[in-house]
Coordinates of C-alpha atoms and ligand atoms in Angstrom, one line a residue:
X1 CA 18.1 2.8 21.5
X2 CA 18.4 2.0 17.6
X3 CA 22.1 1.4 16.3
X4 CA 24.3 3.6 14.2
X5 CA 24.7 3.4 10.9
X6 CA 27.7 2.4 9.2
X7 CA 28.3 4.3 5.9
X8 CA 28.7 3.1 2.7
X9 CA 31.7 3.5 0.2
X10 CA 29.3 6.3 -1.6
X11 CA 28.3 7.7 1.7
X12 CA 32.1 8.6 2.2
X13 CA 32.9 10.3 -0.9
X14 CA 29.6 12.3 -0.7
X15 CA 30.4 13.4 3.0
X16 CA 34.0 14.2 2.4
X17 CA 32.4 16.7 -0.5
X18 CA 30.2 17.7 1.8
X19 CA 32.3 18.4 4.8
X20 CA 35.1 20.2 2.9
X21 CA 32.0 22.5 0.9
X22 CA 31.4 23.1 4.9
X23 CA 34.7 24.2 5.8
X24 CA 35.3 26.1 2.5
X25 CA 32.6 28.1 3.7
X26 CA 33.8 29.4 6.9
X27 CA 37.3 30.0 5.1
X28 CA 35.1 32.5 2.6
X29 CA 33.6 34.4 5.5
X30 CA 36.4 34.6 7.7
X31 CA 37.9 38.1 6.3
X32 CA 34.7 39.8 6.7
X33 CA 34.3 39.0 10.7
X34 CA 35.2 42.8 11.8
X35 CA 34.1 45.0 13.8
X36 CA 31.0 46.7 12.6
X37 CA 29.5 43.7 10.5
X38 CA 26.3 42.4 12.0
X39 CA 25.4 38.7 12.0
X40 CA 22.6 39.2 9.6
X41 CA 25.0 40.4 7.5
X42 CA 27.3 37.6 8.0
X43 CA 24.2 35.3 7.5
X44 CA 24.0 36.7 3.7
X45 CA 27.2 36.3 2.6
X46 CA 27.4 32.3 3.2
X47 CA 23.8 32.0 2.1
X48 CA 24.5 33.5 -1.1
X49 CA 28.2 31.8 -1.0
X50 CA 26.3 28.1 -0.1
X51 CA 23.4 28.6 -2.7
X52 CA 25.4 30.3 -5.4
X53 CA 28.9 29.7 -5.4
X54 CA 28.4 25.7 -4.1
X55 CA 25.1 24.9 -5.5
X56 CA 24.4 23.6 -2.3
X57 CA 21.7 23.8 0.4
X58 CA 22.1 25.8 4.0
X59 CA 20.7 23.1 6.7
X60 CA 19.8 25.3 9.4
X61 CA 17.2 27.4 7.3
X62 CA 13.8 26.2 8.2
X63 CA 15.1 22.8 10.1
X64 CA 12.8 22.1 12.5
X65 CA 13.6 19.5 15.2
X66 CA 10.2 18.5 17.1
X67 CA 9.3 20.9 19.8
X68 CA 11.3 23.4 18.0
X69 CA 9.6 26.6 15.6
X70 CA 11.5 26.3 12.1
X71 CA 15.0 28.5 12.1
X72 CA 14.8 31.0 9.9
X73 CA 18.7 31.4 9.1
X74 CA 21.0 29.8 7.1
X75 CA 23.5 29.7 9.4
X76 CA 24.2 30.2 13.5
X77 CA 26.3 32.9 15.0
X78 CA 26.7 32.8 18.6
X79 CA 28.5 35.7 20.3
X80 CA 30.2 35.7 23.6
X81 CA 28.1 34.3 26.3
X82 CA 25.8 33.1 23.6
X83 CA 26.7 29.0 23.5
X84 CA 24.9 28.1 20.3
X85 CA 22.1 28.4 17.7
X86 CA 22.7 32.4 18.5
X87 CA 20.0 34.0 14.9
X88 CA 22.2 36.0 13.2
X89 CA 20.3 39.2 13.0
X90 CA 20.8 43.1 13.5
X91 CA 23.8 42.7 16.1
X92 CA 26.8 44.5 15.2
X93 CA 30.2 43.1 15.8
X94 CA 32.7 45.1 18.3
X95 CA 36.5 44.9 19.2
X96 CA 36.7 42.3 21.9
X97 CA 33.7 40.0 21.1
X98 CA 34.2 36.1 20.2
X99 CA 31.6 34.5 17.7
X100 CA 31.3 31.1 16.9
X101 CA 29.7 30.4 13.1
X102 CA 28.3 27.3 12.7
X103 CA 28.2 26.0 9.2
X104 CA 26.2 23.0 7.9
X105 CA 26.1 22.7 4.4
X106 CA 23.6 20.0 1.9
X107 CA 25.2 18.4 -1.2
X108 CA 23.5 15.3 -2.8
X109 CA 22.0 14.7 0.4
X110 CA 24.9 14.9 2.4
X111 CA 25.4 16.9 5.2
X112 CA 28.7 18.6 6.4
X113 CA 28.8 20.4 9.9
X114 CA 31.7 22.6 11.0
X115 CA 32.5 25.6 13.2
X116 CA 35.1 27.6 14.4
X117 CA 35.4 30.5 16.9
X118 CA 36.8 34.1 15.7
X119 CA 37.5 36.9 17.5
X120 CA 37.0 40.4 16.7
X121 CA 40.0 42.6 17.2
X122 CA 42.1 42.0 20.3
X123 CA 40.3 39.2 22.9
X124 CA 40.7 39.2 26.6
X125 CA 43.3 37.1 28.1
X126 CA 40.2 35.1 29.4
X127 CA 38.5 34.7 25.6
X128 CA 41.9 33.4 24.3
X129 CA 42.6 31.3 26.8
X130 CA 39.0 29.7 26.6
X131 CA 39.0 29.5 23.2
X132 CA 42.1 27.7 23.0
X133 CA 41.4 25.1 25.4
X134 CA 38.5 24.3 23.7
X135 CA 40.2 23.8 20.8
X136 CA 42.2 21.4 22.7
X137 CA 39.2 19.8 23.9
X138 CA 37.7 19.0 20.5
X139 CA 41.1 17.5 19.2
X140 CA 41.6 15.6 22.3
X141 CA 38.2 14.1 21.4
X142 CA 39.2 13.1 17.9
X143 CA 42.1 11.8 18.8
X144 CA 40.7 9.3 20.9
X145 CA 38.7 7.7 18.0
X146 CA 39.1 4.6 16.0
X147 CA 37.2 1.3 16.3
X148 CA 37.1 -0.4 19.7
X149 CA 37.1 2.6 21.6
X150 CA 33.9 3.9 23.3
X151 CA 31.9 7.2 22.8
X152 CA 32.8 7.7 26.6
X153 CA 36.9 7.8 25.8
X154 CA 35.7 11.4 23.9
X155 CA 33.9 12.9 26.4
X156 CA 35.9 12.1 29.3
X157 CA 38.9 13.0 27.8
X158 CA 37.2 16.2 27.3
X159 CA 35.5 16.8 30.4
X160 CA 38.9 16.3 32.4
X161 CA 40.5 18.9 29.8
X162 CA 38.0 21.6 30.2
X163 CA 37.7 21.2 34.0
X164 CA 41.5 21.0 34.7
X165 CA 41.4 24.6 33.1
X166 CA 38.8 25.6 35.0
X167 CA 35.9 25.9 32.5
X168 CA 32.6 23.8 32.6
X169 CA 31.0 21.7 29.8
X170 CA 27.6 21.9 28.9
X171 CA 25.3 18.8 29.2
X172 CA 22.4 20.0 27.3
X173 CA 23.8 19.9 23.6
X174 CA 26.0 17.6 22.0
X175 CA 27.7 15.8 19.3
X176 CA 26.2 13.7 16.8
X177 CA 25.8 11.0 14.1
X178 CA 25.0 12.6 10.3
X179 CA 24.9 11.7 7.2
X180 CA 21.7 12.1 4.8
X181 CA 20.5 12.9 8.1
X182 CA 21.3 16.1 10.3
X183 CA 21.2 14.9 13.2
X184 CA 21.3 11.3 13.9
X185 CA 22.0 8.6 16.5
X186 CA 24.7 8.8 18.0
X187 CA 24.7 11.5 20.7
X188 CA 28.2 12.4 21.2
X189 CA 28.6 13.6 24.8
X190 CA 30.9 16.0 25.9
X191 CA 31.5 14.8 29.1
X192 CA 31.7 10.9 30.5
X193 CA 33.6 8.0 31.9
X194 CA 36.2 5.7 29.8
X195 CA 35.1 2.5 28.0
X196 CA 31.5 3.4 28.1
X197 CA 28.9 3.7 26.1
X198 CA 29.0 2.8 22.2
X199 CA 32.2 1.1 20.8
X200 CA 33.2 2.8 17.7
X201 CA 33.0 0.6 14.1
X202 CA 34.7 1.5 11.1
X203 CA 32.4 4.0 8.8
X204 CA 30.7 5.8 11.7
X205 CA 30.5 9.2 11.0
X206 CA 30.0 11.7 13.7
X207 CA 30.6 15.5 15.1
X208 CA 32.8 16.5 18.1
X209 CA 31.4 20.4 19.3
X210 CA 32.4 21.0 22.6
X211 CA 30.8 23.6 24.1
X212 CA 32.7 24.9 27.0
X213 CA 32.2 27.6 29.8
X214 CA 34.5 30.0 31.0
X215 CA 32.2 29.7 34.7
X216 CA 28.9 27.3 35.5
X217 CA 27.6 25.2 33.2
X218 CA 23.8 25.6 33.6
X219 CA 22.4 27.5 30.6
X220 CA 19.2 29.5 29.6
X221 CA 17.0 29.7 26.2
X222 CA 16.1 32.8 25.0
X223 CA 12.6 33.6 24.1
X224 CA 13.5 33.3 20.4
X225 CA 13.1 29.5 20.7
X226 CA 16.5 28.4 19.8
X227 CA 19.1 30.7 21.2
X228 CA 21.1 29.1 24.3
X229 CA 23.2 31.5 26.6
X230 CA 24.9 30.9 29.9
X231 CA 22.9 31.5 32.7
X232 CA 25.8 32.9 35.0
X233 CA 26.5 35.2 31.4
X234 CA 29.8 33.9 31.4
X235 CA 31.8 33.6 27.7
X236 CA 31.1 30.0 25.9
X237 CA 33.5 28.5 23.4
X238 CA 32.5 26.0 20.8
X239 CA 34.5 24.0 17.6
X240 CA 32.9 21.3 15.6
X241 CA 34.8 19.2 13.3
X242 CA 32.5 16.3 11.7
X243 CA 35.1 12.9 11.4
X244 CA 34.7 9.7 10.0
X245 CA 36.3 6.0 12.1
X246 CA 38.7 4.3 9.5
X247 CA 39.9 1.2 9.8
X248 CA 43.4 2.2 11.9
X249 CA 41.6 5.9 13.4
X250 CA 39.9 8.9 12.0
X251 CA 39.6 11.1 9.2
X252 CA 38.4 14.4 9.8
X253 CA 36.1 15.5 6.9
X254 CA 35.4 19.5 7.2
X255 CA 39.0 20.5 6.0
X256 CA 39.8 23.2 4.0
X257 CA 42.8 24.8 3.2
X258 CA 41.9 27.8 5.8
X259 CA 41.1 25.5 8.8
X260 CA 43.2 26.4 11.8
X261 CA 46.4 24.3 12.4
X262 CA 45.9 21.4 14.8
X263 CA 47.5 21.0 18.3
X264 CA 51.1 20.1 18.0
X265 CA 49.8 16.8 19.9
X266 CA 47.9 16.0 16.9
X267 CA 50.0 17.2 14.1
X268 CA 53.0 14.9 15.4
X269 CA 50.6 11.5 16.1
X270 CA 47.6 11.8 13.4
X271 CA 48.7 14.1 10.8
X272 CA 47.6 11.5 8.4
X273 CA 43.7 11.7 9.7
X274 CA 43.5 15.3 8.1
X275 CA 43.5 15.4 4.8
X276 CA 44.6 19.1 5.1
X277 CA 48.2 18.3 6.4
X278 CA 48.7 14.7 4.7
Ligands
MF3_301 N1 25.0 23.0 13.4 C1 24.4 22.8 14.7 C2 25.1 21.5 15.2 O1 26.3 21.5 15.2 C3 23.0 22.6 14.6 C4 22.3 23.9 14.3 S1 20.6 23.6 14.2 C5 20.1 25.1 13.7 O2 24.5 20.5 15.4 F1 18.8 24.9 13.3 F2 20.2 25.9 14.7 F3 20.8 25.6 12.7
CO302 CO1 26.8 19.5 14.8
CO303 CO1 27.2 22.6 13.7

């Protein structure tokens, strides 16, 4: 195991650019996530929205992890029982689906990581419910962070949320250091046991992007190379904020003025940690 970095006063002001850019981008898409769009189309418009509008650079397009082909969009859209890295493409959007878009944006070498679920029309009772409990899950992880605690306060604490509900956490992917780097130690688990694993410092920076599923956890990639659904074809929920440790907690980076409103649990305890509400 190496360590994990601690980032400089520079690093911090280029990944707070970078994680708002992020944000900002799913804010601009948001409106056009109807029924009838297709993915690939989706894929265009923050392409041309990253590129043009930010002068900044999509990560996902051609990234190319070992063992991995490149991927050849320039962001991920991952559609009901899809979990993540779903390749925007030819599918059309209809009433009743949920997408996760997955936006990681490049400015001056930074990177900012972010996504949020949307659904399309009216969801199922069973979509809503999953999605918000994920939601849960990802600011139940947050809030646990600040130095001295351990990377295994975030993932329990989100484990026991998810299962409580019902819902299963996949093992397979996870959260993750970043910073001139995509991806970068640490791995941020999802699932876990209090006070292990690495005690946070002041000037870590790292994601939390639950993935949860509404039945087993066990997934299956698609032929595509990158595509990960459920295997039992059950729905899958993800959010992904990326957040920095400060001195007295955390500040969440990807905020944007069209970010969804935290939990109340967060709003009344840590509404100082999001720039957005401060
Ligand atoms: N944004 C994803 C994450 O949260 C990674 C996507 S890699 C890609 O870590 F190549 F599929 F885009
Ligand atoms: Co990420
Ligand atoms: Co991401």
């Amino acid at each position: 195991m190496g360590s994990i970095s601690i980032k400089t006063p520079d690093d911090i002001e280029g990944m707070r650019l970078a994680g708002r850019l992020a944000a900002e981008v799913l804010d601009f898409v948001a409106p056009y996530v109807k029924a009838g769009i297709s993915t690939g189309e989706l894929d265009r418009l923050c392409h041309d929205y990253i590129v043009q509008v930010q002068q900044s650079i999509p990560a996902p397009l051609n990234y190319c992890p070992p063992g991995y082909t490149p991927y050849p969009k320039s962001i991920c859209t991952s559609v009901n029982d899809v979990v993540c890295h779903g390749i925007p493409g030819g599918k059309v959007l209809k009433n009743g689906d949920v997408i996760n878009i997955d936006i990681t944006v490049i400015k001056d070498g930074y990177h900012g990581d972010t996504s949020r679920m949307f659904f399309v029309g009216e969801p199922s009772i069973l979509a809503k419910r999953l999605t918000d409990i994920t939601y849960d899950c990802m600011w139940l992880g947050i809030s646990k962070i600040r130095p001295g605690a351990h990377l295994g306060d975030i993932g329990h604490v989100i484990q026991h949320h998810a299962e409580s509900a019902g819902f299963s956490v996949v093992r397979e992917f996870c959260g993750h250091g970043i910073g001139k780097v995509f991806h970068e130690e640490p791995q941020v688990l999802h699932y876990g046991r209090p006070g292990t694993l690495a005690k946070l410092e002041a000037g870590m920076i790292f994601t939390v992007e639950p993935m949860i599923n509404a039945g087993r956890r066990e997934i299956r990639e698609m032929t595509d190379g990158w595509t990960i659904k459920t295997r039992d074809r059950s729905l899958s929920a993800q959010w992904e904020h990326t957040v920095l440790v400060t001195e007295t907690g955390f500040e969440v980076l990807t905020v944007s003025p069209g970010m969804p409103a935290p939990p109340s649990f967060i709003r009344e305890h840590h509404a100082g940690s999001i720039a957005a509400l401060a």
